CSV table of C-alpha atoms in Angstrom, one decimal:
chain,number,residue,atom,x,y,z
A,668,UNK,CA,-0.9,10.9,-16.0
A,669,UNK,CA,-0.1,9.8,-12.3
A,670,UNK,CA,1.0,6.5,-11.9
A,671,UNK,CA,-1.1,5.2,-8.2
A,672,UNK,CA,-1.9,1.3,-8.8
A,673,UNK,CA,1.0,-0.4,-7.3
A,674,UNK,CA,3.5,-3.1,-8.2
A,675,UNK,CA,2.7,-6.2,-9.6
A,676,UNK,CA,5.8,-8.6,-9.4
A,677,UNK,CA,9.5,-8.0,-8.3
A,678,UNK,CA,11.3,-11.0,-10.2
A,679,UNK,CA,14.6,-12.6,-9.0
A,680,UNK,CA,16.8,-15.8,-10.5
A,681,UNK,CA,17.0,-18.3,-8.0
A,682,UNK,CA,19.2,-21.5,-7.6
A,683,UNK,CA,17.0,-23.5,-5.7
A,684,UNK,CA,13.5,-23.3,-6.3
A,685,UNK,CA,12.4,-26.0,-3.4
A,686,UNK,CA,14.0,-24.0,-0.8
A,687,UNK,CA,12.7,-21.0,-2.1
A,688,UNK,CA,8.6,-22.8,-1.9
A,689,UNK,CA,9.1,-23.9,1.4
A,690,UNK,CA,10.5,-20.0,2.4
A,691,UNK,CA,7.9,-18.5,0.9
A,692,UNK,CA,5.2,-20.6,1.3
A,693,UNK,CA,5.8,-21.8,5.3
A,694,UNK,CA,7.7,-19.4,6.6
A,695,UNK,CA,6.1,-15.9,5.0
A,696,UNK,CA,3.0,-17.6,4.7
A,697,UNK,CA,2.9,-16.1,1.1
A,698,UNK,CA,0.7,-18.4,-1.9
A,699,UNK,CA,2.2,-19.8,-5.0
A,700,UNK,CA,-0.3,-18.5,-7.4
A,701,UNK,CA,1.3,-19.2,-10.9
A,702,UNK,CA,4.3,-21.4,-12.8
A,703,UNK,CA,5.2,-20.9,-16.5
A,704,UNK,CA,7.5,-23.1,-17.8
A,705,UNK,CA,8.9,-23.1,-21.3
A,706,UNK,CA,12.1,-24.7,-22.8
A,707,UNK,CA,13.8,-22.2,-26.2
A,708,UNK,CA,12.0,-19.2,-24.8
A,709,UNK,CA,14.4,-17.6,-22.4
A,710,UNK,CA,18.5,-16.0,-22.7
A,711,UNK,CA,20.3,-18.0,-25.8
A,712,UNK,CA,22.8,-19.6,-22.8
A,713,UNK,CA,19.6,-20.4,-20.4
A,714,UNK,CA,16.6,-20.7,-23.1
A,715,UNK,CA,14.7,-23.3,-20.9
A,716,UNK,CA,13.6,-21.9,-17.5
A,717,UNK,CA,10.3,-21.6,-14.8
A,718,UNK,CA,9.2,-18.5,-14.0
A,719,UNK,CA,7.1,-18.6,-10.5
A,720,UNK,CA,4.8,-16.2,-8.3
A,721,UNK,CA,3.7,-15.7,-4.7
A,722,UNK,CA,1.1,-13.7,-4.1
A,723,UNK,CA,2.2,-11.2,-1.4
A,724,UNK,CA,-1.2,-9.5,-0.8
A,725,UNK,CA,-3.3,-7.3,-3.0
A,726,UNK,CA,-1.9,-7.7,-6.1
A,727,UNK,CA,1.7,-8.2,-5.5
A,728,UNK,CA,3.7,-11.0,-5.9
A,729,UNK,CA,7.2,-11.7,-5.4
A,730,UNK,CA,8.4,-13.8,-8.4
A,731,UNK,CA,11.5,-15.4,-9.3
A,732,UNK,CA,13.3,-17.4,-12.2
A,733,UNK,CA,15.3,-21.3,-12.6
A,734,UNK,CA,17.1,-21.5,-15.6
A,735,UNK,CA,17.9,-25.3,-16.0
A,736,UNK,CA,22.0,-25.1,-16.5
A,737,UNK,CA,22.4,-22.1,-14.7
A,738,UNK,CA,24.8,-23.1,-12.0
A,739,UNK,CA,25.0,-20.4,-9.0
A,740,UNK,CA,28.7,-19.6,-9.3
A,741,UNK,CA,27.8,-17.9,-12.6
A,742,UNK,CA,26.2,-14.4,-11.6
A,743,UNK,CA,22.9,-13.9,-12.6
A,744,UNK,CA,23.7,-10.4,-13.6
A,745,UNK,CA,26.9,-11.3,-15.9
A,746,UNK,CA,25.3,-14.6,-17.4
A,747,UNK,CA,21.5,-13.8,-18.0
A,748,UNK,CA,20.3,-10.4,-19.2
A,749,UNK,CA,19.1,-7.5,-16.8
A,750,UNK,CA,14.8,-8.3,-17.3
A,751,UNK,CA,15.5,-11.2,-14.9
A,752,UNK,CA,16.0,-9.0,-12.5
A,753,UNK,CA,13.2,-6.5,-13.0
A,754,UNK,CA,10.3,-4.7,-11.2
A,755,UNK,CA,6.7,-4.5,-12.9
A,756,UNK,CA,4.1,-2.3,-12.3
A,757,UNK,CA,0.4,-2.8,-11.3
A,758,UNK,CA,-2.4,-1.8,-14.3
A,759,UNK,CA,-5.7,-3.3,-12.9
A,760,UNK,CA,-7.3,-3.5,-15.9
A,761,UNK,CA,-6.1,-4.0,-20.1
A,762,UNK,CA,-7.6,-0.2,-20.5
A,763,UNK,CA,-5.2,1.0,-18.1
A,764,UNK,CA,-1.9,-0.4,-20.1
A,765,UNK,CA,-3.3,0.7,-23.4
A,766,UNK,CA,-3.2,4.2,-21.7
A,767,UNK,CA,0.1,4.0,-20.1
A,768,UNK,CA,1.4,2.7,-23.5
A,769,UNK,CA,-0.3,5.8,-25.4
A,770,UNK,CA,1.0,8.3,-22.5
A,771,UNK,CA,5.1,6.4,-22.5
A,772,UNK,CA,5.3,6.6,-26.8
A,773,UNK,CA,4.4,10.1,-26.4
A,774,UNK,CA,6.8,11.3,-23.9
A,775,UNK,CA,9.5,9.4,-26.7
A,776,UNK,CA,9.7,5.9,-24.6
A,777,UNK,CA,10.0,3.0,-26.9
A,778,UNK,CA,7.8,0.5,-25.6
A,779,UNK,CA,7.7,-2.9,-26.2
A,780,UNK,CA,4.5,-5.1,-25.7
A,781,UNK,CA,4.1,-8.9,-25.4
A,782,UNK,CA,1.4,-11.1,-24.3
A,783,UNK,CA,1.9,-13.6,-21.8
A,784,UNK,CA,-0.1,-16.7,-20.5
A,785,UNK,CA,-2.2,-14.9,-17.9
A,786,UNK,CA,-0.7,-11.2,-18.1
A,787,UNK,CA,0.2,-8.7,-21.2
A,788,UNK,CA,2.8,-6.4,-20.5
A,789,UNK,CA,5.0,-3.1,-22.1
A,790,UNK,CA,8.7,-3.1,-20.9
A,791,UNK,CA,10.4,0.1,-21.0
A,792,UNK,CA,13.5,1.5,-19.8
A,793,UNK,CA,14.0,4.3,-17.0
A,794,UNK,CA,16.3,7.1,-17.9
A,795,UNK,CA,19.3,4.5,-16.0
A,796,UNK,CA,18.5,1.6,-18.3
A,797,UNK,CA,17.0,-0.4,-15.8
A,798,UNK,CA,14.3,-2.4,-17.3
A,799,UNK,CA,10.7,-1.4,-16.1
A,800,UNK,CA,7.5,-3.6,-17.0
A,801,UNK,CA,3.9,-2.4,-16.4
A,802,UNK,CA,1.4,-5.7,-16.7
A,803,UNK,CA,-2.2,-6.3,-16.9
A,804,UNK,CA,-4.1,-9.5,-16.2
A,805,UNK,CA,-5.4,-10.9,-19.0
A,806,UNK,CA,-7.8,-13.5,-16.8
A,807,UNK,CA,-7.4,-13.8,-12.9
A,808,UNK,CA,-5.8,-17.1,-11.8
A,809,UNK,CA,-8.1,-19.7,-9.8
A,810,UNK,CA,-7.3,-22.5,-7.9
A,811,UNK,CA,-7.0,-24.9,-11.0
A,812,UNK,CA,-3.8,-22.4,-11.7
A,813,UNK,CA,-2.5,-22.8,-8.2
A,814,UNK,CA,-2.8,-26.5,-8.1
A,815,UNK,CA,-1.2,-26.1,-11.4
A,816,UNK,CA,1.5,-24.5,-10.1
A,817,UNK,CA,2.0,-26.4,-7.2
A,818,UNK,CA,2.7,-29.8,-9.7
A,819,UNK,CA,4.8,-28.0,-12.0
A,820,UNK,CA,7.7,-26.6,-9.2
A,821,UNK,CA,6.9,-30.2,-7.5
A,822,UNK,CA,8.7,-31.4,-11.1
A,823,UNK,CA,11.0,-29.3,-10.6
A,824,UNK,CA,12.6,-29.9,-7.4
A,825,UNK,CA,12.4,-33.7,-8.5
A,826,UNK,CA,14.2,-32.9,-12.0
A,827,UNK,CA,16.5,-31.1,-10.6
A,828,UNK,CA,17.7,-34.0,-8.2
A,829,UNK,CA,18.1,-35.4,-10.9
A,830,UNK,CA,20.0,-32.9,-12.7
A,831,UNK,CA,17.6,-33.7,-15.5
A,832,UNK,CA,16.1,-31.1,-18.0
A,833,UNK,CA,13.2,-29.4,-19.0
A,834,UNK,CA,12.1,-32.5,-20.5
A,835,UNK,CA,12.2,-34.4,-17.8
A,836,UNK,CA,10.4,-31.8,-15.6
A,837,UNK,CA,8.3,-32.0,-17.9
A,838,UNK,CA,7.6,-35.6,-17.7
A,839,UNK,CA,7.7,-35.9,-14.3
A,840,UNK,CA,4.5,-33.4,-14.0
A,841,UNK,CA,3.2,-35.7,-16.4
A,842,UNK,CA,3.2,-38.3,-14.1
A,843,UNK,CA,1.5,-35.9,-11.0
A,844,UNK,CA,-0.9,-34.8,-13.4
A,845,UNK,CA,-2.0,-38.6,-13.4
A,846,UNK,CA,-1.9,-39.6,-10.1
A,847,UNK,CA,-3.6,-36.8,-8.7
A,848,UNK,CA,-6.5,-37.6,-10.8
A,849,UNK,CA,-6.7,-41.3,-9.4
B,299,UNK,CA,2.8,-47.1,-26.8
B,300,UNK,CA,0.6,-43.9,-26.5
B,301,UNK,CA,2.5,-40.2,-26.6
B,302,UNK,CA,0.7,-38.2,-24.4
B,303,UNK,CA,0.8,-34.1,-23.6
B,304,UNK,CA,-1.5,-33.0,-20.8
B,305,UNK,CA,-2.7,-29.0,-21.4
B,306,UNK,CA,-4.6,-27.7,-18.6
B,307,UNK,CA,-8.2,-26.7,-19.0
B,308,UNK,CA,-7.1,-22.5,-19.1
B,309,UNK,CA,-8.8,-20.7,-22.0
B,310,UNK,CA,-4.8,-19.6,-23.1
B,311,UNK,CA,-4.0,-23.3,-23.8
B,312,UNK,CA,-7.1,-24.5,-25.5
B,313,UNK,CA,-5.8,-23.8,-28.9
B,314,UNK,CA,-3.1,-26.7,-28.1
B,315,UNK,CA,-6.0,-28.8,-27.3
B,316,UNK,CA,-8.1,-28.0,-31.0
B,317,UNK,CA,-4.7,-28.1,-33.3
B,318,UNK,CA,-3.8,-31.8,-31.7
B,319,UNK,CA,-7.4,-33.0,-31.9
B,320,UNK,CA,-8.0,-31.5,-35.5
B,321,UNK,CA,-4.9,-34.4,-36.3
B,322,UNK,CA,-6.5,-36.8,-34.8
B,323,UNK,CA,-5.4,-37.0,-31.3
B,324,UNK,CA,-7.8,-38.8,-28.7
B,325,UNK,CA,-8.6,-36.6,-25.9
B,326,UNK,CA,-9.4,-37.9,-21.6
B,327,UNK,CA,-10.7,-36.0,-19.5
B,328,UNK,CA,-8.5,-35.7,-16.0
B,329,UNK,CA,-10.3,-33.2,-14.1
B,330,UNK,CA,-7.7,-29.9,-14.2
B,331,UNK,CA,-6.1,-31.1,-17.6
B,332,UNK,CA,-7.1,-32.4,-21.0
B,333,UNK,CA,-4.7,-35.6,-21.6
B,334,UNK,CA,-4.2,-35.5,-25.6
B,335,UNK,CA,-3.0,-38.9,-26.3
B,336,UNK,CA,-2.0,-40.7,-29.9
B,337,UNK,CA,-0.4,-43.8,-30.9
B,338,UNK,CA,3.2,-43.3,-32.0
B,339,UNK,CA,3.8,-39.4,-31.3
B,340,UNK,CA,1.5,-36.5,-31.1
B,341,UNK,CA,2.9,-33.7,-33.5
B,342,UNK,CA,1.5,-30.1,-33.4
B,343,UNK,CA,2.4,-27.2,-35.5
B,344,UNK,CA,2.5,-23.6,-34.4
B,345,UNK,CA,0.6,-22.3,-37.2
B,346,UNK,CA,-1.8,-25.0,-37.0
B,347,UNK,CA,-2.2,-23.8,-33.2
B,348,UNK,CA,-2.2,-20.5,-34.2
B,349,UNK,CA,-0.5,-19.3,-30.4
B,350,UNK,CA,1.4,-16.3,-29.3
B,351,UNK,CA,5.0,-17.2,-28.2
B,352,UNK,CA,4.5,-17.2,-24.7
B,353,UNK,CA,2.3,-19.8,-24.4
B,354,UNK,CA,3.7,-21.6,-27.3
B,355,UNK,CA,7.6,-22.2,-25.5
B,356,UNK,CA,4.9,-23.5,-23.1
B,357,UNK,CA,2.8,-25.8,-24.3
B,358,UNK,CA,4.3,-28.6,-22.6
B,359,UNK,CA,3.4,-27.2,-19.0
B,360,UNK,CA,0.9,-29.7,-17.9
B,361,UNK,CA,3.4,-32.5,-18.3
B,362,UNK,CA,3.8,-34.9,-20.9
B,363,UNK,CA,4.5,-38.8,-21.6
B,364,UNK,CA,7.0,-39.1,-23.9
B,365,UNK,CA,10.4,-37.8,-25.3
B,366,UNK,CA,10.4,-34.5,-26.7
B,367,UNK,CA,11.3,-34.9,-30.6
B,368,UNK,CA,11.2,-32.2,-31.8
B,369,UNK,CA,10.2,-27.9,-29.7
B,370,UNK,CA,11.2,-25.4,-31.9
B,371,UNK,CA,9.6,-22.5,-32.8
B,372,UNK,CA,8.0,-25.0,-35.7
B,373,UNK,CA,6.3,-27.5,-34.1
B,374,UNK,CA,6.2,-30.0,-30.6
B,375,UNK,CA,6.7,-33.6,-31.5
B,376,UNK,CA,6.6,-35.9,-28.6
B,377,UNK,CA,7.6,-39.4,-29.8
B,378,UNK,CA,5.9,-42.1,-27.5
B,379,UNK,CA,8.5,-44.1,-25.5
């Protein structure tokens, strides 16, 4: 099999996500598409983080994490585990990852598979342990999810002025979610 | 005082919107989002919801009014304030 459909998302931890929106966004011009956030899900130290995309063209986004607690003296790479950091590959379709998965487990790859809010993806490692994903949509995003996304790293940059939590991000989207449908 | 968790209207979160309903929660209609609201606190169980992790650690990602109780990998309890 030749791999030939791109990258998806290159993911980085950031420290601050509302400098990151405007750079992004107004000076590079690029959309934000998506925002998960979740609190237990992430690193045992960081477990409550956003996880956010910009669409650079095509299919390729540029994506990056915020791990509430995280403060930027502590390394990303020493203090949250190597798939923050990771590069995933472009399947354009669900048939196309079942394939890739089939093809990996039979060259002796152990691949691990997990479905996401919008994507499923495998994760596997290259023969230098660096983390590889290959991801599939499993719906394309509209503008309800970009308007989504727009509220939710909106919370964010307000929590985090705060120095409040995931909770409070949480209610503070609560409150935009309200207002915006005065 | 009503809690209130507001789940956008995205085919991944709907099963957030059935398991708090199916307990009685009252649901309003803001355009993008479902607002589930109850009297008191609005409790949801995983099983009862039935979701994959991912979207579970994420249920509360259209905001919520509320203290968070109780987000394990059990159940979401947001006490009303």
């Amino acid at each position: 099999m030749r791999f030939d459909t791109g990258i998806d998302h290159v993911a980085f931890v950031t420290f601050d996500p509302g400098a990151t929106v405007r750079f992004y966004t107004e000076v590079l011009g690029a959309e934000l598409t998506h925002c998960i956030t979740a609190k237990g899900w992430g690193p045992t130290d960081y477990p409550d983080f956003v996880h956010f995309f910009f669409n650079i063209g095509g299919a390729t986004n540029l994506a990056f994490f915020y791990y509430f607690g995280l403060e930027p003296e502590e390394l990303p790479e020493t203090k949250v585990p190597r798939i923050a950091r990771h590069v995933a590959l472009h399947c354009p379709t669900m048939s196309d990852l079942d394939k890739w998965t089939d093809h990996l487990r039979a060259q002796g790859l152990r691949v691990a598979r997990t479905e996401h809010e919008t994507i499923t993806s495998i994760y596997f490692k290259d023969p230098n342990g660096y983390q590889l994903e290959m991801t599939a949509p499993n719906r394309p995003l509209d503008d309800k999810d970009v308007r989504d996304a727009e509220r939710s790293i909106e919370a964010l940059i307000r929590a985090q002025a705060e120095g409040g939590s995931i909770e409070r991000m949480w209610q503070l989207k609560g409150e935009l979610v309200e207002a915006a449908a005065r | 005082m009503k809690a209130v968790l507001y789940v956008l209207k995205a085919p991944e979160f709907a099963p957030i919107v059935d398991a708090a309903t199916a307990d009685g929660a009252d649901q309003r209609d803001l355009g993008d989002y479902l607002a589930i609201e109850r009297e008191g606190e609005i409790r949801i169980r995983r099983v009862d919801a039935g979701l994959i992790e991912a979207v579970w650690f994420g249920a509360a990602t259209g905001g919520m009014r509320g203290s968070l109780t109780q987000f394990d990998a059990d159940a979401l309890v947001i006490t009303a304030e």
